[in-house]
């Protein structure tokens, strides 16, 4: 895939309608070659994650935060399974943000988010995130327009703070089409092993399709910053979306130029200790 | 592998010394066939995990808690990577319990543990656990003998409570030999890409080998209960230990007889809603 960040970035003013949901920016191969590329890069991702983790053990502050947003069926779950699933679970902190609890609602909207910010060396994954508070929050008027406006600023300040603390933020909107969503929802209704994934409320939300589009457009305009830009990933082709997210992760990890940490002890002295230590009678 | 629970269970009175760390109870194939069996069962484990997760979404209370204990280098990390790594990260809650913080020490020893008990549908993984408080706690006299004794009872009550709440507990001691530990530690000293895994304190702990053995023996005698028995998994062969833990997980999940949840809505009515819903002019 060619320069994934450049192919997928959405800076303020980027028009969501200009990116077709069935397009494949930066990749002109077949679906088959795309799937092969995805599998092929899994080992590289796993090794880079191990290096990130090792750096964290050694005291480096770097962490990665992958934020996944998108309409129902956009492929957040599949991306987690097929992209993040390739790395050691020890180094992943996955959080699904659902409907807030009463306790969470009693706090500032970032309160519950902060509790899941990844520690050094960890890849954090947010399946939905603080952006729900300016998406469903706007569409369903769960907060006043003034409050929603204020939240954009608070989000930018929050993400700047994370970036300053060494967290590399990758914000992905999985951009699925209206017709493709119908196909995917219909599949859940056609297959008894998928019933559990279906919720009649998904169709309620679908009725607000254009309002969500506008809310996403505003999110991009207000919160795509230099330290935490948005990437709009066309998601009608699942294999493409997964490959794109994998490449964004790889690109971020490669940019850290992660070596293996040096020994923080005298290697020969430790070898000698180890060699001479016999089991004690016991 | 033949009847993994029966081959590996350690009931009170089980003599730790009786199980050779390089043995392969219940499996008489080659290393190669063991590795193949491990790879071959990954898809089955992933599907059973998805069924468990689906049941959780549907309101069932079942969850699984895999507790991994063992000396340094016993293979806890590799087991997480190669066994748990095969399932969707969405359905896993992994926690590494390190040296307790001041805040954690100010609370009862189970306080920090309770915060990571898996929710319904989730496979929780404890990389070290509340057992550290009766292992390193005993070896280094971090608590009085009376306090340690009391803890066994509190652990049993705690695990009984979890079991009553639908959590299926699998407690694994990865049983590595003294010589094999030396080889593994030495490897960390021989390979610069492994330095970060080495800590001189690991050799300090190694000096207490027999005391740890006795502490583990007491753990088995006091806390191997019907609802949460211990499994002692010989761990000198990494492939065997991974296969054994995978089989214990499979056995537990299979025992739940997990089907796919039925539709909790009128499938035809939802199909019709979906079919007729058109995109609204934007």
Coordinates of N, CA, C and O in Angstrom, one line a residue, chain B residues 33-45 243 246-247 250:
Chain B
X33 N 4.0 -32.8 16.2 CA 2.6 -33.0 16.1 C 1.9 -32.2 17.2 O 0.7 -31.8 17.1
X34 N 2.6 -32.0 18.3 CA 2.0 -31.1 19.4 C 1.8 -29.7 18.9 O 0.8 -29.1 19.1
X35 N 2.8 -29.2 18.2 CA 2.7 -27.8 17.6 C 1.6 -27.7 16.6 O 0.8 -26.8 16.5
X36 N 1.5 -28.8 15.8 CA 0.4 -28.9 14.8 C -1.0 -28.9 15.5 O -1.9 -28.2 15.0
X37 N -1.1 -29.7 16.5 CA -2.4 -29.7 17.3 C -2.7 -28.4 17.8 O -3.9 -28.0 17.8
X38 N -1.7 -27.6 18.3 CA -2.0 -26.3 18.9 C -2.5 -25.4 17.8 O -3.5 -24.7 18.0
X39 N -1.8 -25.3 16.7 CA -2.3 -24.5 15.6 C -3.7 -24.9 15.1 O -4.6 -24.1 14.8
X40 N -3.9 -26.3 15.0 CA -5.1 -26.8 14.5 C -6.3 -26.4 15.3 O -7.4 -26.3 14.8
X41 N -6.1 -26.3 16.6 CA -7.3 -26.1 17.5 C -7.6 -24.6 17.7 O -8.5 -24.2 18.4
X42 N -6.7 -23.7 17.2 CA -6.9 -22.3 17.4 C -8.3 -21.8 16.9 O -8.9 -21.0 17.5
X43 N -8.7 -22.3 15.7 CA -9.9 -21.8 15.1 C -11.1 -22.2 16.0 O -12.1 -21.5 16.2
X44 N -11.0 -23.4 16.5 CA -12.1 -23.9 17.4 C -12.2 -23.1 18.7 O -13.3 -22.7 19.1
X45 N -11.0 -22.7 19.2 CA -11.0 -21.9 20.4 C -11.6 -20.5 20.1 O -12.4 -20.0 20.9
X243 N -0.1 -26.2 24.5 CA -1.2 -27.1 24.1 C -2.1 -27.5 25.3 O -3.3 -27.5 25.1
X246 N -4.3 -24.6 26.2 CA -5.3 -24.5 25.2 C -6.4 -25.5 25.4 O -7.6 -25.2 25.3
X247 N -6.0 -26.7 25.7 CA -7.0 -27.8 25.9 C -7.8 -27.6 27.1 O -9.0 -27.9 27.1
X250 N -10.4 -25.1 26.0 CA -11.4 -25.7 25.2 C -12.3 -26.6 26.0 O -13.5 -26.6 25.8

